[in-house]
PDB file of C-alpha atoms in Angstrom:
ATOM      1  CA  MET A  20     127.851  94.289 111.408  1.00 45.00           C
ATOM      2  CA  SER A  21     127.058  91.659 114.010  1.00 43.00           C
ATOM      3  CA  ASN A  22     124.172  91.132 116.399  1.00 42.00           C
ATOM      4  CA  ALA A  23     126.433  92.306 119.196  1.00 39.00           C
ATOM      5  CA  TYR A  24     126.370  95.777 117.638  1.00 41.00           C
ATOM      6  CA  ASN A  25     125.211  98.237 120.320  1.00 47.00           C
ATOM      7  CA  VAL A  26     122.365 100.564 119.449  1.00 45.00           C
ATOM      8  CA  SER A  27     121.976 103.885 121.239  1.00 44.00           C
ATOM      9  CA  CYS A  28     118.533 105.423 121.033  1.00 43.00           C
ATOM     10  CA  ILE A  29     116.631 108.148 122.807  1.00 36.00           C
ATOM     11  CA  MET A  30     112.980 107.361 123.457  1.00 40.00           C
ATOM     12  CA  LEU A  31     110.545 110.024 124.532  1.00 37.00           C
ATOM     13  CA  TYR A  32     107.703 108.686 126.609  1.00 36.00           C
ATOM     14  CA  THR A  33     105.557 111.787 126.616  1.00 34.00           C
ATOM     15  CA  HIS A  34     102.579 110.296 128.447  1.00 36.00           C
ATOM     16  CA  ASN A  35     104.356 110.503 131.808  1.00 39.00           C
ATOM     17  CA  LYS A  36     106.799 113.190 130.613  1.00 34.00           C
ATOM     18  CA  LEU A  37     109.726 110.799 131.077  1.00 35.00           C
ATOM     19  CA  GLU A  38     112.802 110.540 128.886  1.00 39.00           C
ATOM     20  CA  TYR A  39     114.866 107.367 128.561  1.00 41.00           C
ATOM     21  CA  ASN A  40     118.396 107.114 127.196  1.00 40.00           C
ATOM     22  CA  ILE A  41     118.702 103.409 126.374  1.00 43.00           C
ATOM     23  CA  ASN A  42     121.678 101.350 125.244  1.00 46.00           C
ATOM     24  CA  MET A  43     120.672  97.957 123.954  1.00 55.00           C
ATOM     25  CA  GLU A  44     121.797  95.203 121.601  1.00 74.00           C
ATOM     26  CA  LEU A  45     120.149  94.349 118.334  1.00 77.00           C
ATOM     27  CA  ARG A  46     119.623  90.824 119.639  1.00 79.00           C
ATOM     28  CA  GLU A  47     117.413  92.156 122.431  1.00 82.00           C
ATOM     29  CA  LEU A  48     115.364  94.162 119.948  1.00 82.00           C
ATOM     30  CA  LYS A  49     114.979  91.110 117.713  1.00 83.00           C
ATOM     31  CA  TYR A  50     113.826  89.001 120.668  1.00 84.00           C
ATOM     32  CA  PHE A  51     111.428  91.692 121.861  1.00 85.00           C
ATOM     33  CA  LEU A  52     109.868  92.056 118.389  1.00 85.00           C
ATOM     34  CA  GLU A  53     109.414  88.303 118.070  1.00 85.00           C
ATOM     35  CA  ILE A  54     107.505  88.187 121.366  1.00 86.00           C
ATOM     36  CA  ALA A  55     105.390  91.158 120.257  1.00 86.00           C
ATOM     37  CA  ARG A  56     104.597  89.344 117.000  1.00 86.00           C
ATOM     38  CA  HIS A  57     103.509  86.095 118.666  1.00 86.00           C
ATOM     39  CA  ASN A  58     102.034  87.568 121.884  1.00 87.00           C
ATOM     40  CA  ASN A  59     103.529  84.511 123.520  1.00 85.00           C
ATOM     41  CA  ILE A  60     107.008  83.869 124.986  1.00 85.00           C
ATOM     42  CA  SER A  61     106.923  80.113 124.369  1.00 85.00           C
ATOM     43  CA  ARG A  62     106.185  80.453 120.644  1.00 85.00           C
ATOM     44  CA  ALA A  63     108.740  83.243 120.316  1.00 85.00           C
ATOM     45  CA  ALA A  64     111.382  81.086 122.023  1.00 83.00           C
ATOM     46  CA  GLU A  65     110.679  78.229 119.591  1.00 84.00           C
ATOM     47  CA  THR A  66     111.040  80.557 116.608  1.00 83.00           C
ATOM     48  CA  LEU A  67     114.273  82.031 117.952  1.00 82.00           C
ATOM     49  CA  TYR A  68     115.724  78.634 118.996  1.00 82.00           C
ATOM     50  CA  VAL A  69     116.345  79.788 122.562  1.00 83.00           C
ATOM     51  CA  THR A  70     114.976  78.463 125.830  1.00 86.00           C
ATOM     52  CA  GLN A  71     111.938  80.100 127.361  1.00 85.00           C
ATOM     53  CA  PRO A  72     113.667  80.864 130.716  1.00 85.00           C
ATOM     54  CA  SER A  73     116.552  82.537 128.878  1.00 85.00           C
ATOM     55  CA  LEU A  74     114.185  84.645 126.757  1.00 85.00           C
ATOM     56  CA  SER A  75     112.110  85.630 129.797  1.00 85.00           C
ATOM     57  CA  ARG A  76     115.243  86.626 131.688  1.00 85.00           C
ATOM     58  CA  GLN A  77     116.501  88.830 128.853  1.00 83.00           C
ATOM     59  CA  MET A  78     113.151  90.618 128.615  1.00 86.00           C
ATOM     60  CA  GLN A  79     113.131  91.184 132.373  1.00 86.00           C
ATOM     61  CA  ASN A  80     116.590  92.723 132.102  1.00 84.00           C
ATOM     62  CA  LEU A  81     115.381  94.937 129.260  1.00 84.00           C
ATOM     63  CA  GLU A  82     112.452  96.123 131.365  1.00 85.00           C
ATOM     64  CA  LYS A  83     114.821  96.913 134.251  1.00 84.00           C
ATOM     65  CA  GLU A  84     117.043  98.891 131.900  1.00 82.00           C
ATOM     66  CA  ILE A  85     114.086 100.913 130.605  1.00 83.00           C
ATOM     67  CA  GLY A  86     112.546 101.287 134.040  1.00 84.00           C
ATOM     68  CA  LYS A  87     109.006 100.494 132.889  1.00 86.00           C
ATOM     69  CA  PRO A  88     107.172  97.221 132.098  1.00 87.00           C
ATOM     70  CA  LEU A  89     106.925  96.283 128.418  1.00 88.00           C
ATOM     71  CA  PHE A  90     104.411  93.428 128.724  1.00 87.00           C
ATOM     72  CA  ILE A  91     101.105  92.659 130.398  1.00 88.00           C
ATOM     73  CA  ARG A  92     101.585  88.984 131.169  1.00 85.00           C
ATOM     74  CA  GLY A  93      98.428  86.871 131.044  1.00 80.00           C
ATOM     75  CA  SER A  94      98.036  83.128 131.554  1.00 74.00           C
ATOM     76  CA  LYS A  95      97.935  82.380 127.808  1.00 76.00           C
ATOM     77  CA  LYS A  96      98.729  85.638 126.086  1.00 82.00           C
ATOM     78  CA  ILE A  97     101.135  88.550 126.436  1.00 85.00           C
ATOM     79  CA  THR A  98     100.183  92.055 125.319  1.00 86.00           C
ATOM     80  CA  LEU A  99     102.275  95.195 125.127  1.00 88.00           C
ATOM     81  CA  THR A 100     102.037  98.077 127.554  1.00 88.00           C
ATOM     82  CA  GLU A 101     102.002 101.626 126.223  1.00 88.00           C
ATOM     83  CA  THR A 102     105.780 101.698 126.669  1.00 87.00           C
ATOM     84  CA  GLY A 103     106.012  98.368 124.829  1.00 85.00           C
ATOM     85  CA  VAL A 104     104.022  99.733 121.873  1.00 86.00           C
ATOM     86  CA  LEU A 105     106.393 102.699 121.619  1.00 85.00           C
ATOM     87  CA  LEU A 106     109.462 100.449 121.835  1.00 85.00           C
ATOM     88  CA  ARG A 107     108.061  98.167 119.119  1.00 84.00           C
ATOM     89  CA  LYS A 108     107.711 101.101 116.717  1.00 83.00           C
ATOM     90  CA  ARG A 109     111.241 102.333 117.418  1.00 82.00           C
ATOM     91  CA  ALA A 110     112.699  98.815 117.346  1.00 80.00           C
ATOM     92  CA  GLU A 111     111.130  98.099 113.952  1.00 79.00           C
ATOM     93  CA  GLU A 112     112.671 101.302 112.591  1.00 77.00           C
ATOM     94  CA  LEU A 113     116.093 100.482 114.069  1.00 78.00           C
ATOM     95  CA  MET A 114     116.068  96.936 112.694  1.00 76.00           C
ATOM     96  CA  GLU A 115     114.984  98.207 109.279  1.00 74.00           C
ATOM     97  CA  LEU A 116     117.796 100.776 109.278  1.00 73.00           C
ATOM     98  CA  TYR A 117     120.311  98.152 110.445  1.00 74.00           C
ATOM     99  CA  GLU A 118     119.322  95.761 107.643  1.00 71.00           C
ATOM    100  CA  LYS A 119     119.436  98.557 105.061  1.00 67.00           C
ATOM    101  CA  THR A 120     122.908  99.640 106.232  1.00 69.00           C
ATOM    102  CA  SER A 121     124.179  96.055 106.271  1.00 67.00           C
ATOM    103  CA  ALA A 122     122.960  95.541 102.703  1.00 64.00           C
ATOM    104  CA  GLU A 123     124.670  98.752 101.550  1.00 58.00           C
ATOM    105  CA  LEU A 124     127.963  97.789 103.190  1.00 62.00           C
ATOM    106  CA  SER A 125     127.776  94.337 101.644  1.00 59.00           C
ATOM    107  CA  ALA A 126     126.991  95.812  98.242  1.00 54.00           C
ATOM    108  CA  SER A 127     130.097  98.021  98.376  1.00 49.00           C
ATOM    109  CA  GLU A 128     132.201  94.856  98.533  1.00 47.00           C
ATOM    110  CA  ASN A 129     130.487  93.137  95.603  1.00 47.00           C
ATOM    111  CA  GLY A 130     130.320  95.771  92.885  1.00 56.00           C
ATOM    112  CA  ILE A 131     127.177  97.748  92.031  1.00 66.00           C
ATOM    113  CA  CYS A 132     124.354  95.874  93.698  1.00 75.00           C
ATOM    114  CA  GLY A 133     122.034  96.281  96.654  1.00 80.00           C
ATOM    115  CA  GLU A 134     118.535  97.580  97.320  1.00 85.00           C
ATOM    116  CA  ILE A 135     117.117 101.058  96.727  1.00 90.00           C
ATOM    117  CA  HIS A 136     114.158 102.169  98.854  1.00 90.00           C
ATOM    118  CA  VAL A 137     111.633 104.652  97.427  1.00 93.00           C
ATOM    119  CA  GLY A 138     108.588 106.061  99.218  1.00 91.00           C
ATOM    120  CA  CYS A 139     105.714 107.371  97.114  1.00 88.00           C
ATOM    121  CA  GLY A 140     102.005 107.892  96.827  1.00 81.00           C
ATOM    122  CA  GLU A 141      99.582 106.775  94.128  1.00 83.00           C
ATOM    123  CA  SER A 142     100.149 108.696  90.897  1.00 86.00           C
ATOM    124  CA  HIS A 143     100.247 108.088  87.158  1.00 87.00           C
ATOM    125  CA  ALA A 144     103.098 110.616  87.035  1.00 84.00           C
ATOM    126  CA  LEU A 145     105.317 107.951  88.595  1.00 87.00           C
ATOM    127  CA  ILE A 146     105.671 106.477  85.098  1.00 90.00           C
ATOM    128  CA  THR A 147     109.034 108.221  84.649  1.00 91.00           C
ATOM    129  CA  VAL A 148     110.338 106.634  87.850  1.00 92.00           C
ATOM    130  CA  ALA A 149     109.024 103.250  86.673  1.00 91.00           C
ATOM    131  CA  GLN A 150     110.724 103.610  83.310  1.00 92.00           C
ATOM    132  CA  ALA A 151     113.993 104.566  84.997  1.00 92.00           C
ATOM    133  CA  ALA A 152     113.674 101.537  87.283  1.00 92.00           C
ATOM    134  CA  LYS A 153     113.233  99.275  84.255  1.00 93.00           C
ATOM    135  CA  SER A 154     116.345 100.705  82.583  1.00 92.00           C
ATOM    136  CA  LEU A 155     118.343 100.347  85.797  1.00 92.00           C
ATOM    137  CA  ALA A 156     117.304  96.702  86.204  1.00 89.00           C
ATOM    138  CA  ALA A 157     118.314  95.926  82.621  1.00 90.00           C
ATOM    139  CA  GLU A 158     121.773  97.433  83.083  1.00 88.00           C
ATOM    140  CA  PHE A 159     122.372  96.377  86.701  1.00 88.00           C
ATOM    141  CA  PRO A 160     120.365  93.199  87.435  1.00 88.00           C
ATOM    142  CA  ASN A 161     121.854  92.934  90.945  1.00 85.00           C
ATOM    143  CA  ILE A 162     120.202  96.188  92.011  1.00 88.00           C
ATOM    144  CA  LYS A 163     116.747  95.722  93.505  1.00 88.00           C
ATOM    145  CA  LEU A 164     114.139  98.412  94.114  1.00 90.00           C
ATOM    146  CA  SER A 165     111.724  98.451  97.040  1.00 89.00           C
ATOM    147  CA  PHE A 166     108.727 100.798  96.793  1.00 90.00           C
ATOM    148  CA  PHE A 167     106.827 101.987  99.888  1.00 85.00           C
ATOM    149  CA  SER A 168     103.345 103.436  99.312  1.00 84.00           C
ATOM    150  CA  ALA A 169     102.144 106.090 101.752  1.00 80.00           C
ATOM    151  CA  ASP A 170     101.062 109.712 102.081  1.00 78.00           C
ATOM    152  CA  THR A 171     103.448 112.674 102.205  1.00 81.00           C
ATOM    153  CA  GLU A 172     103.844 112.722 105.988  1.00 81.00           C
ATOM    154  CA  ASP A 173     104.773 109.044 106.205  1.00 84.00           C
ATOM    155  CA  VAL A 174     107.200 109.291 103.283  1.00 87.00           C
ATOM    156  CA  LEU A 175     109.014 112.268 104.802  1.00 87.00           C
ATOM    157  CA  GLU A 176     109.183 110.575 108.207  1.00 86.00           C
ATOM    158  CA  LYS A 177     110.921 107.542 106.707  1.00 86.00           C
ATOM    159  CA  LEU A 178     113.157 109.760 104.589  1.00 88.00           C
ATOM    160  CA  ASP A 179     114.266 111.778 107.625  1.00 87.00           C
ATOM    161  CA  LYS A 180     115.059 108.592 109.556  1.00 83.00           C
ATOM    162  CA  GLY A 181     117.135 107.159 106.702  1.00 84.00           C
ATOM    163  CA  LEU A 182     114.753 104.250 106.141  1.00 84.00           C
ATOM    164  CA  ILE A 183     114.271 105.134 102.467  1.00 89.00           C
ATOM    165  CA  ASP A 184     116.644 106.681  99.923  1.00 91.00           C
ATOM    166  CA  PHE A 185     114.165 108.747  97.935  1.00 94.00           C
ATOM    167  CA  GLY A 186     110.626 110.066  98.210  1.00 92.00           C
ATOM    168  CA  VAL A 187     108.105 111.054  95.531  1.00 91.00           C
ATOM    169  CA  LEU A 188     105.754 113.811  96.710  1.00 86.00           C
ATOM    170  CA  VAL A 189     102.811 115.746  95.293  1.00 81.00           C
ATOM    171  CA  LEU A 190     103.626 119.433  94.787  1.00 79.00           C
ATOM    172  CA  PRO A 191     103.302 121.861  96.379  1.00 74.00           C
ATOM    173  CA  ALA A 192     104.835 120.151  99.392  1.00 75.00           C
ATOM    174  CA  ASN A 193     107.032 121.357 102.224  1.00 78.00           C
ATOM    175  CA  ILE A 194     110.360 120.320 100.682  1.00 81.00           C
ATOM    176  CA  TYR A 195     112.537 123.307 101.644  1.00 82.00           C
ATOM    177  CA  LYS A 196     115.030 121.113 103.518  1.00 86.00           C
ATOM    178  CA  TYR A 197     115.368 118.534 100.726  1.00 90.00           C
ATOM    179  CA  GLU A 198     116.993 118.340  97.320  1.00 91.00           C
ATOM    180  CA  HIS A 199     114.523 117.525  94.563  1.00 91.00           C
ATOM    181  CA  ILE A 200     113.824 117.027  90.868  1.00 90.00           C
ATOM    182  CA  THR A 201     110.409 117.873  89.407  1.00 90.00           C
ATOM    183  CA  LEU A 202     109.062 115.009  87.305  1.00 91.00           C
ATOM    184  CA  PRO A 203     107.780 115.958  83.813  1.00 90.00           C
ATOM    185  CA  GLU A 204     104.318 114.350  83.933  1.00 89.00           C
ATOM    186  CA  LYS A 205     101.316 116.001  85.557  1.00 89.00           C
ATOM    187  CA  ASP A 206      98.365 114.481  87.365  1.00 91.00           C
ATOM    188  CA  VAL A 207      94.792 115.460  86.535  1.00 93.00           C
ATOM    189  CA  TRP A 208      92.282 115.752  89.369  1.00 93.00           C
ATOM    190  CA  GLY A 209      88.687 114.757  88.917  1.00 95.00           C
ATOM    191  CA  VAL A 210      85.800 112.671  90.199  1.00 96.00           C
ATOM    192  CA  LEU A 211      85.579 108.879  90.226  1.00 97.00           C
ATOM    193  CA  MET A 212      81.976 107.724  89.931  1.00 97.00           C
ATOM    194  CA  ARG A 213      79.743 104.869  88.848  1.00 96.00           C
ATOM    195  CA  LYS A 214      78.869 104.846  85.147  1.00 96.00           C
ATOM    196  CA  ASP A 215      75.177 104.957  86.030  1.00 95.00           C
ATOM    197  CA  SER A 216      75.639 108.153  88.096  1.00 95.00           C
ATOM    198  CA  PRO A 217      73.915 111.351  86.885  1.00 93.00           C
ATOM    199  CA  LEU A 218      77.241 113.212  86.660  1.00 95.00           C
ATOM    200  CA  ALA A 219      78.634 110.572  84.282  1.00 95.00           C
ATOM    201  CA  LYS A 220      76.697 112.317  81.499  1.00 94.00           C
ATOM    202  CA  LYS A 221      78.866 115.429  81.881  1.00 95.00           C
ATOM    203  CA  GLU A 222      82.278 115.933  80.255  1.00 95.00           C
ATOM    204  CA  ALA A 223      83.643 117.694  83.360  1.00 96.00           C
ATOM    205  CA  VAL A 224      82.475 118.348  86.912  1.00 95.00           C
ATOM    206  CA  SER A 225      82.100 121.816  88.438  1.00 93.00           C
ATOM    207  CA  PRO A 226      81.934 122.685  92.150  1.00 91.00           C
ATOM    208  CA  GLU A 227      78.192 123.339  91.839  1.00 90.00           C
ATOM    209  CA  ASP A 228      77.664 119.782  90.552  1.00 93.00           C
ATOM    210  CA  LEU A 229      78.956 118.347  93.856  1.00 92.00           C
ATOM    211  CA  TYR A 230      77.301 120.626  96.419  1.00 87.00           C
ATOM    212  CA  ASP A 231      74.384 118.238  97.008  1.00 87.00           C
ATOM    213  CA  LYS A 232      76.310 114.982  96.418  1.00 93.00           C
ATOM    214  CA  PRO A 233      77.912 112.577  98.930  1.00 95.00           C
ATOM    215  CA  ILE A 234      81.666 113.218  98.639  1.00 94.00           C
ATOM    216  CA  ILE A 235      84.565 110.862  99.373  1.00 94.00           C
ATOM    217  CA  ARG A 236      87.712 112.962  99.903  1.00 90.00           C
ATOM    218  CA  SER A 237      91.393 112.264 100.377  1.00 86.00           C
ATOM    219  CA  ARG A 238      92.616 112.778 103.927  1.00 80.00           C
ATOM    220  CA  HIS A 239      95.922 114.231 102.664  1.00 75.00           C
ATOM    221  CA  SER A 240      96.385 117.841 103.699  1.00 62.00           C
ATOM    222  CA  ILE A 241      97.757 118.883 100.288  1.00 63.00           C
ATOM    223  CA  ALA A 242      94.807 117.382  98.427  1.00 67.00           C
ATOM    224  CA  ASN A 243      92.370 119.053 100.809  1.00 69.00           C
ATOM    225  CA  SER A 244      94.088 122.409 100.303  1.00 75.00           C
ATOM    226  CA  PHE A 245      93.610 122.092  96.542  1.00 75.00           C
ATOM    227  CA  MET A 246      89.996 121.068  96.940  1.00 78.00           C
ATOM    228  CA  ASP A 247      89.177 123.855  99.396  1.00 80.00           C
ATOM    229  CA  ASP A 248      90.464 126.409  96.886  1.00 83.00           C
ATOM    230  CA  TRP A 249      88.568 124.738  94.053  1.00 86.00           C
ATOM    231  CA  PHE A 250      85.246 124.514  95.927  1.00 85.00           C
ATOM    232  CA  GLY A 251      85.529 128.088  97.174  1.00 79.00           C
ATOM    233  CA  THR A 252      83.384 129.699  99.847  1.00 63.00           C
ATOM    234  CA  ASP A 253      80.673 126.996  99.862  1.00 62.00           C
ATOM    235  CA  ARG A 254      83.035 124.155 100.865  1.00 66.00           C
ATOM    236  CA  GLN A 255      81.680 124.105 104.437  1.00 68.00           C
ATOM    237  CA  HIS A 256      78.334 122.941 103.052  1.00 71.00           C
ATOM    238  CA  LEU A 257      79.777 119.863 101.332  1.00 81.00           C
ATOM    239  CA  ASN A 258      78.482 116.460 102.350  1.00 89.00           C
ATOM    240  CA  THR A 259      81.698 114.529 103.035  1.00 90.00           C
ATOM    241  CA  VAL A 260      80.609 110.970 103.821  1.00 93.00           C
ATOM    242  CA  ALA A 261      84.066 109.345 103.962  1.00 93.00           C
ATOM    243  CA  THR A 262      87.796 109.990 103.608  1.00 90.00           C
ATOM    244  CA  TYR A 263      90.501 107.745 102.181  1.00 90.00           C
ATOM    245  CA  ASN A 264      94.265 107.283 102.230  1.00 82.00           C
ATOM    246  CA  LEU A 265      94.715 105.221  99.038  1.00 82.00           C
ATOM    247  CA  ILE A 266      92.219 105.695  96.216  1.00 88.00           C
ATOM    248  CA  TYR A 267      91.758 101.963  95.626  1.00 90.00           C
ATOM    249  CA  ASN A 268      89.827 101.826  98.903  1.00 91.00           C
ATOM    250  CA  ALA A 269      87.793 104.829  97.782  1.00 94.00           C
ATOM    251  CA  SER A 270      86.976 103.059  94.504  1.00 95.00           C
ATOM    252  CA  LEU A 271      85.348 100.224  96.456  1.00 96.00           C
ATOM    253  CA  LEU A 272      83.138 102.734  98.265  1.00 96.00           C
ATOM    254  CA  VAL A 273      82.202 104.282  94.926  1.00 96.00           C
ATOM    255  CA  LYS A 274      81.341 100.853  93.469  1.00 96.00           C
ATOM    256  CA  ALA A 275      79.108 100.229  96.480  1.00 95.00           C
ATOM    257  CA  GLY A 276      77.211 103.430  95.665  1.00 94.00           C
ATOM    258  CA  MET A 277      78.388 105.390  98.695  1.00 95.00           C
ATOM    259  CA  GLY A 278      79.340 108.537  96.808  1.00 95.00           C
ATOM    260  CA  TYR A 279      81.712 110.374  94.477  1.00 96.00           C
ATOM    261  CA  ALA A 280      85.462 110.150  95.128  1.00 95.00           C
ATOM    262  CA  ILE A 281      87.682 113.119  94.331  1.00 94.00           C
ATOM    263  CA  GLY A 282      91.129 111.958  93.257  1.00 91.00           C
ATOM    264  CA  LEU A 283      93.655 111.503  90.457  1.00 91.00           C
ATOM    265  CA  ASP A 284      93.061 110.112  86.980  1.00 93.00           C
ATOM    266  CA  LYS A 285      94.658 106.946  85.511  1.00 91.00           C
ATOM    267  CA  ILE A 286      95.033 105.086  88.803  1.00 91.00           C
ATOM    268  CA  ILE A 287      91.743 103.163  88.921  1.00 93.00           C
ATOM    269  CA  ASN A 288      90.587 101.119  85.942  1.00 92.00           C
ATOM    270  CA  THR A 289      87.784 102.967  84.122  1.00 94.00           C
ATOM    271  CA  SER A 290      87.820 100.976  80.872  1.00 92.00           C
ATOM    272  CA  ASP A 291      84.683  99.705  79.124  1.00 90.00           C
ATOM    273  CA  GLU A 292      84.665  96.615  81.363  1.00 91.00           C
ATOM    274  CA  SER A 293      84.701  98.676  84.577  1.00 94.00           C
ATOM    275  CA  GLU A 294      81.669  99.854  86.539  1.00 94.00           C
ATOM    276  CA  LEU A 295      83.443 103.164  87.134  1.00 96.00           C
ATOM    277  CA  THR A 296      84.267 106.243  85.099  1.00 96.00           C
ATOM    278  CA  PHE A 297      86.291 109.415  85.669  1.00 97.00           C
ATOM    279  CA  ARG A 298      85.437 113.043  84.904  1.00 97.00           C
ATOM    280  CA  PRO A 299      87.978 115.894  85.227  1.00 96.00           C
ATOM    281  CA  LEU A 300      87.307 118.959  87.329  1.00 95.00           C
ATOM    282  CA  SER A 301      86.189 122.231  85.773  1.00 94.00           C
ATOM    283  CA  PRO A 302      87.998 124.556  86.200  1.00 93.00           C
ATOM    284  CA  PRO A 303      90.826 122.012  85.783  1.00 93.00           C
ATOM    285  CA  VAL A 304      93.274 121.142  88.573  1.00 90.00           C
ATOM    286  CA  GLU A 305      96.686 119.631  87.783  1.00 90.00           C
ATOM    287  CA  THR A 306      99.609 118.808  90.055  1.00 87.00           C
ATOM    288  CA  SER A 307     103.242 117.782  89.601  1.00 88.00           C
ATOM    289  CA  LEU A 308     105.469 115.352  91.495  1.00 89.00           C
ATOM    290  CA  ALA A 309     108.864 115.963  93.095  1.00 90.00           C
ATOM    291  CA  PHE A 310     111.521 113.278  93.441  1.00 93.00           C
ATOM    292  CA  VAL A 311     113.237 114.224  96.728  1.00 93.00           C
ATOM    293  CA  TRP A 312     116.161 113.201  98.912  1.00 93.00           C
ATOM    294  CA  LYS A 313     117.896 114.579 101.991  1.00 89.00           C
ATOM    295  CA  ARG A 314     120.486 117.298 101.599  1.00 88.00           C
ATOM    296  CA  ASN A 315     124.072 116.113 102.037  1.00 84.00           C
ATOM    297  CA  GLN A 316     122.840 112.512 101.880  1.00 83.00           C
ATOM    298  CA  VAL A 317     125.519 109.862 101.403  1.00 80.00           C
ATOM    299  CA  PHE A 318     124.227 107.548  98.684  1.00 84.00           C
ATOM    300  CA  SER A 319     125.150 103.940  98.009  1.00 83.00           C
ATOM    301  CA  ASP A 320     126.566 103.197  94.550  1.00 84.00           C
ATOM    302  CA  ALA A 321     123.218 101.678  93.609  1.00 87.00           C
ATOM    303  CA  ALA A 322     121.310 104.835  94.620  1.00 89.00           C
ATOM    304  CA  LYS A 323     123.785 106.984  92.657  1.00 89.00           C
ATOM    305  CA  LYS A 324     123.184 104.888  89.540  1.00 91.00           C
ATOM    306  CA  PHE A 325     119.423 105.159  89.944  1.00 92.00           C
ATOM    307  CA  MET A 326     119.716 108.939  90.198  1.00 91.00           C
ATOM    308  CA  GLU A 327     121.830 109.032  87.020  1.00 91.00           C
ATOM    309  CA  VAL A 328     119.335 106.910  85.089  1.00 92.00           C
ATOM    310  CA  LEU A 329     116.350 108.938  86.326  1.00 93.00           C
ATOM    311  CA  LYS A 330     117.968 112.251  85.332  1.00 91.00           C
ATOM    312  CA  LYS A 331     118.660 110.803  81.883  1.00 89.00           C
ATOM    313  CA  HIS A 332     115.004 109.804  81.447  1.00 87.00           C
ATOM    314  CA  ILE A 333     113.792 113.204  82.620  1.00 87.00           C
ATOM    315  CA  GLY A 334     116.217 114.936  80.261  1.00 81.00           C
ATOM    316  CA  GLU A 335     115.057 112.885  77.290  1.00 61.00           C
ATOM    317  CA  LYS A 336     111.391 113.613  78.019  1.00 58.00           C
ATOM    318  CA  THR A 337     112.057 117.321  78.484  1.00 48.00           C
ATOM    319  CA  PHE A 338     113.993 117.415  75.193  1.00 38.00           C
ATOM    320  CA  CYS A 339     111.173 115.640  73.359  1.00 39.00           C
ATOM    321  CA  ARG A 340     108.654 118.232  74.567  1.00 40.00           C
ATOM    322  CA  LEU A 341     110.663 121.262  73.403  1.00 31.00           C
TER     323      LEU A 341
END
């Protein structure tokens, strides 16, 4: 695939209720993204090894094709318009998909090699995926794995767009349109707190223990659904002081004494050297993970091998537990 490869994309610009059907070259997208990165045409031109007049002319042509300005041109700095921000997001996705496809096509010519992209959240239950990745690397050293950490919505968005091969999601999740394998490990929910906190003296934490405490909650809809059921009818009286996306950030708030973070066990260090400790919920709450992929997805040879190795690891663990 060359840089002259034409990309057809439909962009919805909902602010003005306009729809654009744009045909553009990857080279134009690359040039546009470089300008957006530097906020300066001169520096972008130097990086791209093209002349500034030529780069300016190509961006003007791109703006004419779209029918809306992409840049707010200042004397020393260029910023993106609302249309430019939308194009940057779509262009980054298109370039990522182009590079992924190019790598897969190249891999098919050079035996089993290439890169596998996996989107996942923070979970100790990912250990099976990690073990499968280790086995795959030992058998096929030319296969590389790229892990993308995000919440369920972001993982599914990238999966739907073909930017990742697999996703790992907390169950229950809306996976009716995907194929999936349930991973054998389970995650335990509980409360991350400072070791000098009053609740650290308890073996487990009940809903009543948290009613008068400052709570740091996950912003994920699935986690909040679990917690709403666990807290029951008094959940509207909870003192939620902060929300988090990744629990490492929540652990810093806990260390600072801001409150108690509700999350999963075995992600944050709570050893003897740590300032933090973890207490499970009572009644207990456990969740499983699903390894998902799109139905009728065409896999690269590398992705097929990873699936084979993962199924083998899951089968061995299931057999050992019988």
